Amino acid sequence: MSKKYNVKNIKRKKDHLSIHWSDNHKSKFHFLWLRDNCPSAIHRTANMRVFNLLTVSKNIFPKKLVHKKNKIKIYWSELNHESNFDTKWLRDHCYSLRSSNKYKSSYSFWDQKLKKNFRKIKIDHDKILNNDRYLKKWLHILNEYGFALIKKSPTKKKSAFKILNKISHHRETFFGTPFEVINIPKPNNTAYTADALRNHTDLPYFEYAPGYQFLHCLINDAKGGNSSVVDGFAVSNYLRKKEKKIFKILTTTHVKFKDTDYTQKAIRVLYSPLITLTKDNDFNDIRFNMAAMGIIDIDSSKMKKFYEAYQIFAKLLHSNKFKIDFRLKAGDIFCFNNRRVLHGRTAFDPKSGNRHLQGYYLERDEILARLNYFNNLKV
Ligand code: OGA
Ligand code: ZN
C-alpha cells in the first residue's frame, strides 16, 4: 500500500484525532464526525446511514484508542459503542484535503469555431446503443460541450426513447413526450408554426427548467428550417470578462418569465435572473427566451439599464462570433443542455415539403449521475 496510507502517529486532541501520515500530511477527524461515519452506521445493502445523530451528545469522545496495522479501534464514551476504521478509508476521506481541492469546471466553452470540429460532438446512434464506451463518450460530450449530434438514428416515430433510456427516464411536461414539432393550425406555441425561432432555452418559466433537450429529426424536406446553436455559458463568460457591469445586471436582476398556453388551465410565472451562478461561481443556468419573457416589472430606476444589458446579451447570442448554423438531417438527434445552450431555427415553407421533429426532455441530474457511475466516482 502506498506511503500515504501509513500512519506515523495518532494524537487525541480536545475535540478531534490528529493523524500524522508517512507522507507527512496531517489530518483532523472530529469526534462527532468519526462517530457519525462509524462503518456500522451504514446499512449494509441500502448504503444509507442508520445511525441517529440524536442518540449521542456533542461531547462524545474516544475513551480508548487502539491502533493496529491498518485499523483503528475507538471505544466511545457513550452507548458502549466501538468503531473500527480502516486507515485507508480515513485517509481517502480526509476532509482537510477534500475541502481544499480547488473547484475545476468540467465545461469547455465554444463558439462558431466548433463548426470546423463538428466531429468532436458527433456520435453514431448504434454505437451508443450497443457499446457502453460510446454511451459514456456521449455523456462526456453532453457534459463538456452541452451539445451533441447523434447521427444515423432510425426515423420511426418515438424511436428516440430507446437511446434516451440508455441514460434514464425522461422528464415529462404538459407538452407530452415526445412533443411534435410541426406546423399546426391554431398553434399553442411558436415552435408549432413555420416561423423562425430566435435562439432560446425552452420552458424558462419552470422553476426547474428541463436540463436536456433532444430534437429527433424525422423529416426535414421543406425549404428553410435550418438550425442554430449557441453556447450560452461561453457568451456569459465573455460578458463576465469584458462587460462586468452588464454581467452584474444579468446575474442579479430577477425578471419575469411566463406561460399562458391556451390549451392549459394553468398560468405559469417565474422570476429569475437570465444568468445564474453556482456556489463555486461557475455558470448554473441560462434562461433566455424572448417569446416567453413576461412583461418586465422591475423597479423603474433599473429598467433602462436592464434593457441595455438584455439587448447586448441577445446580440451576442445571435452573433456570428458565437452561433453555429447547421441543418438537421433525417436521422439526426440534436441533443443539448437546455440550461446552457440555446437553439433556434430559420422559418420554413410548409408548402415546399415536410418538416417533423420529435422533442424529448431529460433532467441534468440523470446525465451527471450516469457520468459519475461510469467514472466510478468515490463519494
Ligand atoms: C422547440 C424548438 C426548433 C426547431 O421545439 O423547442 O425550438 O428546429 N424547435 O424546430
Ligand atoms: Zn425550443
Coordinates of C-alpha atoms and ligand atoms in Angstrom, one line a residue, residues 179 181 191 197 200 202 213 215 227 343-345 355 357, ligand 1:
F179 CA -43.7 16.6 -28.3
V181 CA -42.5 20.0 -33.6
A191 CA -42.4 26.2 -32.1
L197 CA -37.4 30.9 -33.7
H200 CA -33.8 30.4 -26.9
D202 CA -37.0 26.0 -23.6
Q213 CA -33.4 18.5 -24.7
L215 CA -34.8 17.1 -31.0
S227 CA -31.0 25.2 -37.0
H343 CA -31.2 26.7 -30.0
G344 CA -33.2 28.3 -32.8
R345 CA -34.3 27.8 -36.4
R355 CA -40.6 19.0 -41.6
L357 CA -39.1 16.9 -35.3
Ligands
OGA1 C1 -38.6 23.6 -29.9 C2 -37.7 24.3 -31.0 C3 -36.6 24.1 -33.1 C4 -36.9 23.6 -34.5 O1 -39.4 22.8 -30.3 O2 -38.4 23.8 -28.8 O3 -37.1 25.2 -30.6 O4 -35.9 23.5 -35.2 N1 -37.7 23.7 -32.2 O5 -38.0 23.4 -34.9

